[in-house]
Coordinates of C-alpha atoms and ligand atoms in Angstrom, one line a residue:
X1 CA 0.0 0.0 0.0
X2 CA 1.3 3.5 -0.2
X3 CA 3.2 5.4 2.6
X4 CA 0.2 7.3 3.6
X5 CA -1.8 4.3 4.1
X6 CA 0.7 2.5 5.7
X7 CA 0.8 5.7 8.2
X8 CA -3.5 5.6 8.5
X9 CA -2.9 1.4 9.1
X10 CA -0.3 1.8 12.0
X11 CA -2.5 5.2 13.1
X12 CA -5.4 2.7 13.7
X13 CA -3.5 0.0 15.0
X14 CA -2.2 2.7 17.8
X15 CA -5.9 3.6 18.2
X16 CA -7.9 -0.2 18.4
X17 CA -4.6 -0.6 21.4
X18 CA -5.5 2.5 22.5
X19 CA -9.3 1.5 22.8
X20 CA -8.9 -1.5 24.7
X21 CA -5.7 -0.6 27.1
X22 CA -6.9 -2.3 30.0
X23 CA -8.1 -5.3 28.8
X24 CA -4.6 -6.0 27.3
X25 CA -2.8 -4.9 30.7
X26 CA -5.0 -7.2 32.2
X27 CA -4.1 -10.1 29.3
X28 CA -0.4 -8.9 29.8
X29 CA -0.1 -9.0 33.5
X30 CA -1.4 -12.5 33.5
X31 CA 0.3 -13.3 30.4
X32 CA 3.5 -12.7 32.4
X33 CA 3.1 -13.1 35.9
X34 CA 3.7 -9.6 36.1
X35 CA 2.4 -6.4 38.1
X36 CA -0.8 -4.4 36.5
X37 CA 0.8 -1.3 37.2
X38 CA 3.5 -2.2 35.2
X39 CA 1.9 -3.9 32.3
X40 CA -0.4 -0.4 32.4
X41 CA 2.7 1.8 31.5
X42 CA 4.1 -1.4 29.0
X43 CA 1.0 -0.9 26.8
X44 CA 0.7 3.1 27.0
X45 CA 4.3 2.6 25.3
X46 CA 2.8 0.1 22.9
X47 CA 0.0 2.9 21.8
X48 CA 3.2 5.2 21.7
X49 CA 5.5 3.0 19.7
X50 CA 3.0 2.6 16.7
X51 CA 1.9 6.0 16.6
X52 CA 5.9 6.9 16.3
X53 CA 6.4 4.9 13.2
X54 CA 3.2 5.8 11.8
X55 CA 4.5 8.9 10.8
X56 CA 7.8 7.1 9.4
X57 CA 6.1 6.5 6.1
X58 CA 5.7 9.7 5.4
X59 CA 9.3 10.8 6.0
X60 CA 11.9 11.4 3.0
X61 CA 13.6 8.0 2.8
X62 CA 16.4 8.6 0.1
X63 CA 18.8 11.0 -0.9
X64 CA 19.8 12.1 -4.2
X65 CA 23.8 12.5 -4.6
X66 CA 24.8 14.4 -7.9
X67 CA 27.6 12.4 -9.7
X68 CA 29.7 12.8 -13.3
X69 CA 26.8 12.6 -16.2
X70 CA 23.8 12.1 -13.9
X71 CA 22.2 11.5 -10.4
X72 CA 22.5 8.7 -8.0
X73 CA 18.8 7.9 -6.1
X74 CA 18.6 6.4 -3.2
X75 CA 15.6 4.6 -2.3
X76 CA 14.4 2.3 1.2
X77 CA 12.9 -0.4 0.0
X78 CA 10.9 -3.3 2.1
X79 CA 13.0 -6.6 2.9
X80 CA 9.6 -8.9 2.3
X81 CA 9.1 -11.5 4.9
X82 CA 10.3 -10.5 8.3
X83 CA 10.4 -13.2 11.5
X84 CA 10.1 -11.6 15.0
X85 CA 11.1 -13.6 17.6
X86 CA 10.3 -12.3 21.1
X87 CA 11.3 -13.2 24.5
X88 CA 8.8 -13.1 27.5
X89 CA 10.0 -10.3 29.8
X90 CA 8.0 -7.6 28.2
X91 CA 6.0 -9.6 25.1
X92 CA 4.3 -6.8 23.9
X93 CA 6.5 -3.6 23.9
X94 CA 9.0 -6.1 22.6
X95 CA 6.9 -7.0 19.8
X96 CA 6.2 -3.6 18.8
X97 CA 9.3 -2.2 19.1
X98 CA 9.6 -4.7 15.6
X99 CA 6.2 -4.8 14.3
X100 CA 6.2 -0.7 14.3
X101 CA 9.4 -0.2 12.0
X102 CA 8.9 -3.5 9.9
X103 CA 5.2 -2.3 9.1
X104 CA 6.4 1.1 8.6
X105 CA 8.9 -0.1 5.9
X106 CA 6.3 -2.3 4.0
X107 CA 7.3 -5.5 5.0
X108 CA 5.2 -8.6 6.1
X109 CA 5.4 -10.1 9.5
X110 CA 5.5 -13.3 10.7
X111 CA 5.8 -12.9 14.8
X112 CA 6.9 -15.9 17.2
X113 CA 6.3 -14.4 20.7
X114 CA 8.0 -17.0 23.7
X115 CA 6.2 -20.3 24.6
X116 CA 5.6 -19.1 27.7
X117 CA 3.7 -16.2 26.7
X118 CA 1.9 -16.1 23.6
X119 CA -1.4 -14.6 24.7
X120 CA -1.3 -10.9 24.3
X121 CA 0.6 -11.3 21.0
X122 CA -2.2 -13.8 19.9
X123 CA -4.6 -10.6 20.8
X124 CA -2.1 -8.3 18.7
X125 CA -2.9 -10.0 15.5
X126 CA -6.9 -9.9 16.0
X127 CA -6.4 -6.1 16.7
X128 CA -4.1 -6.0 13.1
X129 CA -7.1 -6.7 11.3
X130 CA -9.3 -4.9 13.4
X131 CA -7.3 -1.7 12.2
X132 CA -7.6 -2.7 8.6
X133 CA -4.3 -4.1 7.9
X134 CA -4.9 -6.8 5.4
X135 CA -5.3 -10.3 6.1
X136 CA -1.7 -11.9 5.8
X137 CA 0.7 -9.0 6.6
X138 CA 0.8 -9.8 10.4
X139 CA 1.1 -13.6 11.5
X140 CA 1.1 -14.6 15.2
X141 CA 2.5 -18.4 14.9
X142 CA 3.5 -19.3 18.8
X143 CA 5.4 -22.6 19.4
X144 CA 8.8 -23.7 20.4
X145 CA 11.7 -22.0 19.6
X146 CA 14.1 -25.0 18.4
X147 CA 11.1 -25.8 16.0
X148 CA 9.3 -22.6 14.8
X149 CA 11.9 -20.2 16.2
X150 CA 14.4 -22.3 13.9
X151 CA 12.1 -23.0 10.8
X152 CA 12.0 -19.0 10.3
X153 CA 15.5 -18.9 10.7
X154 CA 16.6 -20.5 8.2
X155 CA 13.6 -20.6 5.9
X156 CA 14.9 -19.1 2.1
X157 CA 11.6 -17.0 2.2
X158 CA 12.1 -15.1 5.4
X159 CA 14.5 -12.4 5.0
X160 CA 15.2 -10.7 8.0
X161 CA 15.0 -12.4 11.6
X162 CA 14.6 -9.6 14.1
X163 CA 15.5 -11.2 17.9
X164 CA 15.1 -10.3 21.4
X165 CA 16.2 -13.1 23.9
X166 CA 19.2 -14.7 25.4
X167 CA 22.9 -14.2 23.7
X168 CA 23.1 -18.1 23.9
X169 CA 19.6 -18.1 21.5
X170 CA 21.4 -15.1 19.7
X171 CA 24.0 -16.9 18.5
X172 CA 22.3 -19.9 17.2
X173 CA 19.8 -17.3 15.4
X174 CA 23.2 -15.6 13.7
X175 CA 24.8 -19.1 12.9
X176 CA 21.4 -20.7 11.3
X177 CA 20.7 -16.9 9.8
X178 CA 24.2 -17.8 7.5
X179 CA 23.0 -20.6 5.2
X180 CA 20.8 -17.8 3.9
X181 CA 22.6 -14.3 4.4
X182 CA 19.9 -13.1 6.1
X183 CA 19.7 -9.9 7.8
X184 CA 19.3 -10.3 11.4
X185 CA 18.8 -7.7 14.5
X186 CA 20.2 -8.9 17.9
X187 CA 18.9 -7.8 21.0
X188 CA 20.5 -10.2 23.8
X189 CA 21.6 -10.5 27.2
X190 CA 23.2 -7.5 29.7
X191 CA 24.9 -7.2 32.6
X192 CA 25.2 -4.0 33.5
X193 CA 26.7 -1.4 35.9
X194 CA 25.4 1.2 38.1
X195 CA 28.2 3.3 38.9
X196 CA 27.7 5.1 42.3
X197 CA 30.2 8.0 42.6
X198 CA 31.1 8.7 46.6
X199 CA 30.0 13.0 44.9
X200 CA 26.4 11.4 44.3
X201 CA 23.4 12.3 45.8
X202 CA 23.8 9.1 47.5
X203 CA 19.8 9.1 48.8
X204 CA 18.9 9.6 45.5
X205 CA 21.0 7.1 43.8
X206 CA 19.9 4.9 46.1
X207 CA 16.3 5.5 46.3
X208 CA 16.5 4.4 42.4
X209 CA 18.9 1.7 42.5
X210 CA 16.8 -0.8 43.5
X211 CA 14.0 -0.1 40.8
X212 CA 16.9 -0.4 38.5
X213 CA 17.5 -4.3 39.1
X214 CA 14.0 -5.5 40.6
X215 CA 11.7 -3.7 37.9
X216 CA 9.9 -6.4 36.6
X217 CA 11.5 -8.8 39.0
X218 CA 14.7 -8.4 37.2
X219 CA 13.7 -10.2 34.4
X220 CA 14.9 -7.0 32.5
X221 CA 18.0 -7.2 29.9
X222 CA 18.9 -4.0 30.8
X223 CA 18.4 -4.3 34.8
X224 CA 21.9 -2.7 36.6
X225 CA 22.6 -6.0 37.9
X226 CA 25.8 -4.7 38.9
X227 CA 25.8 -1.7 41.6
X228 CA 29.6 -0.5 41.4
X229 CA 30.4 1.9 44.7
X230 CA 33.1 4.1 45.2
X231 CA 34.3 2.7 48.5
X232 CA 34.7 6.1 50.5
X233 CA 31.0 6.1 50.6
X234 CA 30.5 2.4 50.2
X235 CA 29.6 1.9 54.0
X236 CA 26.8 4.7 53.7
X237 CA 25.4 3.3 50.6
X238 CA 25.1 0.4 51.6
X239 CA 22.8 1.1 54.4
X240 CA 20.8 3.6 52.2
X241 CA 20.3 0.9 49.5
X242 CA 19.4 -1.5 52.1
X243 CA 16.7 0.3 53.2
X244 CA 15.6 1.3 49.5
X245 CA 15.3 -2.2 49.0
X246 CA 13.6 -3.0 51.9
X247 CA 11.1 -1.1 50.9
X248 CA 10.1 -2.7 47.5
X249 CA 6.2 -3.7 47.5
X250 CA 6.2 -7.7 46.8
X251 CA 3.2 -9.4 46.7
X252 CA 0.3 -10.0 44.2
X253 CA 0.9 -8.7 41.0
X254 CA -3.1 -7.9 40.3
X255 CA -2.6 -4.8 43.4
X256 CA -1.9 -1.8 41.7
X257 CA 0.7 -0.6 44.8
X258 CA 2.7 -4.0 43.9
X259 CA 6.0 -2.8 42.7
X260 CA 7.2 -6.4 42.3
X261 CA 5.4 -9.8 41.5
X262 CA 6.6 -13.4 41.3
X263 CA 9.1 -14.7 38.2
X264 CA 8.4 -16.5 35.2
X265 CA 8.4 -20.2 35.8
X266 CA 9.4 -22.9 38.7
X267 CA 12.4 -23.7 36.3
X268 CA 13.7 -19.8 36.0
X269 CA 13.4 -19.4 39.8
X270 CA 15.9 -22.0 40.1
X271 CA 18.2 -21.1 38.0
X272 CA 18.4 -17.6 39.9
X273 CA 18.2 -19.2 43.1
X274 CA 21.4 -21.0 41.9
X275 CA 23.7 -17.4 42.0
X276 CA 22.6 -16.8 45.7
X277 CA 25.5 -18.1 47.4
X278 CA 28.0 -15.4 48.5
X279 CA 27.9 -12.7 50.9
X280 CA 24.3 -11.9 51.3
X281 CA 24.0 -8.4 53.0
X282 CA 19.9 -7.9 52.3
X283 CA 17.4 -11.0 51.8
X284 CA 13.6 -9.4 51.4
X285 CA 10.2 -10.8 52.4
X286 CA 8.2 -13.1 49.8
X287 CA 4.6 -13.6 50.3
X288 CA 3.3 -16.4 52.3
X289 CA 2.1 -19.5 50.7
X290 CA -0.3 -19.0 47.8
X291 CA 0.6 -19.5 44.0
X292 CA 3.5 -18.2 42.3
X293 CA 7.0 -18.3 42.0
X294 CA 8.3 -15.9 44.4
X295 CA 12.0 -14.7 44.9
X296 CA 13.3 -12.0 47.1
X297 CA 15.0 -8.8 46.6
X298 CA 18.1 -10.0 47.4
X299 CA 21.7 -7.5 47.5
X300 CA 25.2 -9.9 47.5
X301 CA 28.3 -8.3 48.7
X302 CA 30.6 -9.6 45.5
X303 CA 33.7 -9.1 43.4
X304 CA 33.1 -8.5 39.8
X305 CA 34.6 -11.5 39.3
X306 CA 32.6 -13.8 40.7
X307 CA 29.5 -15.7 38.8
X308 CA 26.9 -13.2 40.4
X309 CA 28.6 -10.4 38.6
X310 CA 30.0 -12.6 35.3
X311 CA 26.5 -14.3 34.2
X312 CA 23.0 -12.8 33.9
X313 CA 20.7 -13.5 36.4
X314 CA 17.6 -12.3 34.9
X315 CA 15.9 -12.0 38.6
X316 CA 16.1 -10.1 41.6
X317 CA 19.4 -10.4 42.7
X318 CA 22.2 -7.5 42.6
X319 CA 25.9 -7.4 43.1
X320 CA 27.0 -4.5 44.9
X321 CA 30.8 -4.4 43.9
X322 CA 33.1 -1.8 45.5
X323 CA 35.9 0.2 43.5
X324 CA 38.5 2.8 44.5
X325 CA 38.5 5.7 41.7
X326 CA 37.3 6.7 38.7
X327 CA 39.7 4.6 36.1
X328 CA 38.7 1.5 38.6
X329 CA 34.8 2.2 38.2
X330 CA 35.5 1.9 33.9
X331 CA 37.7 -0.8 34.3
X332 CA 35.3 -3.5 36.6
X333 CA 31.8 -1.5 34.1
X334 CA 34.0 -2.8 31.1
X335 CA 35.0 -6.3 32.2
X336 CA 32.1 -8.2 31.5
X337 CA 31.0 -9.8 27.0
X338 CA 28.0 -7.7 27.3
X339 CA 27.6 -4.0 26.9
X340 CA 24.0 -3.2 27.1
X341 CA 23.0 -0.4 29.4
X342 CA 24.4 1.1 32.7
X343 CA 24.4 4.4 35.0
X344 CA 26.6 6.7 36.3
X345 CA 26.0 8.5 39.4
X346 CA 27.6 11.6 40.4
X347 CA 27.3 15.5 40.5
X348 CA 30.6 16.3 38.5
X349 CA 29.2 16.6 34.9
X350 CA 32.6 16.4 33.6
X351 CA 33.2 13.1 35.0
X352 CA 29.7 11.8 34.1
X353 CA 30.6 12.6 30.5
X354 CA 33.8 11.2 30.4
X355 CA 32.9 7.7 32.1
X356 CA 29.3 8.0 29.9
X357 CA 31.8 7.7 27.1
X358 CA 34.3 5.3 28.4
X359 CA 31.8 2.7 28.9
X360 CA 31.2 0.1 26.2
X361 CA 27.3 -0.1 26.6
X362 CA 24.7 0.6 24.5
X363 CA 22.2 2.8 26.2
X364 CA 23.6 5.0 29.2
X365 CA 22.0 7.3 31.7
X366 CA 23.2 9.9 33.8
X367 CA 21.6 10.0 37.3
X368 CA 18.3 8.3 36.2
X369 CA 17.7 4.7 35.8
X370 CA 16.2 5.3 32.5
X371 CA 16.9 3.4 29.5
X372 CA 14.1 3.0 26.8
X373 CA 12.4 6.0 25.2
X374 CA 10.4 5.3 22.0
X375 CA 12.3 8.3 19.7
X376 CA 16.1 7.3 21.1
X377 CA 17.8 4.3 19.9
X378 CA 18.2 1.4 22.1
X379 CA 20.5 -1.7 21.6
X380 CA 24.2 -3.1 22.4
X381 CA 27.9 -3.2 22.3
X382 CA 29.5 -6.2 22.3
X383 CA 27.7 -9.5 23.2
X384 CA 24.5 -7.5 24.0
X385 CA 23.8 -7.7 20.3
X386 CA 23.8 -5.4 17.3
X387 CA 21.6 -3.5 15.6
X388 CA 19.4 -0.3 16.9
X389 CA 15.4 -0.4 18.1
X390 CA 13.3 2.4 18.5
X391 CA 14.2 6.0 17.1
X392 CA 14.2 6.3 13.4
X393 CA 17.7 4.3 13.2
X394 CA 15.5 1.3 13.7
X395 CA 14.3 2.1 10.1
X396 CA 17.5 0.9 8.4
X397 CA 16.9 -2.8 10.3
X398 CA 13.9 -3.0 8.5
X399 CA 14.8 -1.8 4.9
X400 CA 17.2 -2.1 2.3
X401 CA 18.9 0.5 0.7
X402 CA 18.6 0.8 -3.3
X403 CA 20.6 2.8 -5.3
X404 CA 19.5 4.5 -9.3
X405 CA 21.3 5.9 -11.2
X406 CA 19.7 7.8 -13.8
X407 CA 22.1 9.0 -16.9
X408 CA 21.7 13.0 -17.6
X409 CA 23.0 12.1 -21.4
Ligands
NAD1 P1 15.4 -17.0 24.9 O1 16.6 -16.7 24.2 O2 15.3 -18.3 25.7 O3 14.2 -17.0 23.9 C1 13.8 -15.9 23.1 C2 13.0 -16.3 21.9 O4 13.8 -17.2 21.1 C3 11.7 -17.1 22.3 O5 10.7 -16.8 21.5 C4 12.2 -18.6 22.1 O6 11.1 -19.4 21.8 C5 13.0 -18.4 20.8 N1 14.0 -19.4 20.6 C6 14.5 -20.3 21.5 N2 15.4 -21.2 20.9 C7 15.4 -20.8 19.6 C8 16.1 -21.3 18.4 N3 17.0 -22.3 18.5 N4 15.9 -20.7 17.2 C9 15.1 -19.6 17.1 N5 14.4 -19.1 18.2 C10 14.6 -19.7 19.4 O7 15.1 -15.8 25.8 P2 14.0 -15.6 27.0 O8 14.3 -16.6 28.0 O9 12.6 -15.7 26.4 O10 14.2 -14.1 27.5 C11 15.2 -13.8 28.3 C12 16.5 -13.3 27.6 O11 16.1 -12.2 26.7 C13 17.5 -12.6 28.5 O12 18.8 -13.1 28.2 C14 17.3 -11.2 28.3 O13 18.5 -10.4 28.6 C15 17.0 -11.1 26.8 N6 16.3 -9.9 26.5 C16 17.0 -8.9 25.8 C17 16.5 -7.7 25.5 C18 17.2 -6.7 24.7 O14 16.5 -5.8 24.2 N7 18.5 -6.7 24.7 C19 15.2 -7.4 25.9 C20 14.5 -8.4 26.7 C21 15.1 -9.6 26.9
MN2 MN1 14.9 -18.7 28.0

């Protein structure tokens, strides 16, 4: 279809989402086993997401480049078929962090959310055609990712495999993506620091820190697993982030003042279970009996080179790692494959620039915990992945770039 009805499809997409809101925080929430408040602000940023690449179609793709005798003409063209596969943290935003861009472009969609959780993207598709995009552009197709997960992957009519999950999946997904050159998008694991300068606002840092590792029961790629502290205010901090974490709301995740629910599965818990061995300095509560697969908020006294701090957890469970200065604070954010996100603490802008730039991660934020804004790209460095989401740079995942030229003889 053309660009301005690709922009009216995803503008009525944004608006059937938009309609129905808390039905599909509701779906989501149970979907995931995780809190409604949370799954409230997930979908807002799902209405947001498609309403940002609605207006991409409309934007000037191309460029034309005067050369000897003519003009070159660039044009973005569609890649076809695309495969989504999606993890289960977050199945929804995740989704349409792809969906948005790959509709945008032109391309058709064939979308594999997790085993675990394939009900609100199930609901996605019905509310595709309810907007009006045609029958066949947006497949839901659920099932196991060593069987559909790898069909797509290597399948000679899928061109592009855009993937969130694991850097262990990852790499399977770029090895089997090679028998066909396809394109592929990784978004994979993290591990990532928060860097607490001793020149902090050290309440305030530590007030946040523990939303940035037990948001979503840490089943977050870009949770600041690792809480780096200056050791002349390590003692201090310590207590304060103690008592931050203390005060984290678990308990039913349908309560809107729930801050943090149970994790995704019996298996998952005991994998995170399994990195709780060390110096525990904080264990939280967990509610009492009932359903669920509950974990506390749990801090470990650790060096960055122990297993706590190497591998992702992907639950609630941070390291808090101490470090003596500045080039020390770079040194233990940088020792670790995967470069995804990370914070830096202080009130010496100067120094938050320089270690903002210093650190091999993806998506950075200075005093804040934040990481993912629909119009900024988002994505990794090293084994985090490759490849940009969100912001318009997620456009050139989704396209490829053609190039006329057009004789002047
Ligand atoms: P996972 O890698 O186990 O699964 C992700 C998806 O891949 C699922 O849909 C799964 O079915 C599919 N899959 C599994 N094996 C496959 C195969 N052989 N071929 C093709 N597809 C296959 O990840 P998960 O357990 O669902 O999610 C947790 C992981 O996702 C964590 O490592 C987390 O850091 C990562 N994650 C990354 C981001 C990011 O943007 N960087 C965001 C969220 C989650
Ligand atoms: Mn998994």
């Amino acid at each position: 279809v053309t660009p301005d009805e690709r922009s009216s499809l995803i503008h009525a997409l944004a608006h059937e989402i938009e309609a129905r809101a808390e039905e599909l925080a509701v779906l989501e929430a149970r979907n995931a086993g995780k809190t409604i408040g949370d799954a409230r602000g997930e979908v807002g940023m799902v209405v947001d997401t498609f309403r940002y690449y609605a207006s991409a179609p409309l934007r000037p793709g191309g460029e034309t480049i005067p050369v000897a005798g003519g003009v070159d003409m660039t044009f973005r063209e569609p890649l076809g078929v695309v495969g989504l596969i999606v993890p289960w943290n977050f199945p929804l935003n995740i989704a349409s962090w792809k969906l948005g861009p790959s509709l945008a472009c032109g391309n058709t969609v064939v979308l594999k959310p997790a085993e675990l959780t394939p009900l609100s993207a199930l609901r996605l598709g019905e509310l595709c055609l309810e907007a009006g995009i045609p029958e066949g552009v947006v497949n839901i197709l659920p099932g196991k990712g060593s069987i559909v997960g790898r069909r797509l992957v290597e399948h000679p009519d899928v061109a592009k495999i855009g993937f969130t999950g694991s850097t262990e999946v990852g790499r399977s997904v770029m090895e089997g993506a090679a028998g066909t050159i396809k394109r592929v998008t990784l978004e994979l694991g993290g591990k990532s620091a928060n860097v607490i300068f001793a020149d902090a606002d050290l309440e305030k840092a530590a007030a946040a820190a523990p939303y940035a590792v037990f948001d979503n029961a840490g089943q977050d790629c870009c949770a600041r697993s690792r809480i780096l502290v200056e050791s002349s205010a390590y003692d201090r901090f310590l207590e304060l982030l103690i008592e931050a974490t203390a005060g984290v709301e678990v308990g039913d995740p349908a309560d809107p003042g729930t801050e943090m629910g149970p994790l995704i599965s019996e298996e998952h818990r005991r994998k995170v279970a399994s990195f709780v061995n060390g110096d525990v300095a904080f264990s939280g509560a967990v509610p009492e009996g009932g359903r669920g697969f509950w974990f506390p908020c749990t801090l470990v006294e650790a060096s960055n080179d122990d297993r706590v701090a190497r591998e992702e957890v992907f639950g609630p469970v941070a390291a808090v790692i101490s470090f003596a200065d500045e080039a020390e604070a770079v040194r233990l954010a940088n020792d670790t494959p995967y470069g995804l996100s990370g914070s830096i603490w202080t009130r010496d802008g100067a120094r938050a620039l320089r270690v903002a730039r210093a650190v091999e991660a993806g998506v950075l934020s200075v005093n804040s915990n934040s990481s993912v804004r629909v119009a900024t790209p988002f994505g990794g460095f090293k084994q985090s992945g490759f490849g940009r989401e969100l912001g318009m740079q997620a456009l050139e995942g989704y396209s490829e770039t053609k190039n006329v030229y057009f004789s002047l003889e």
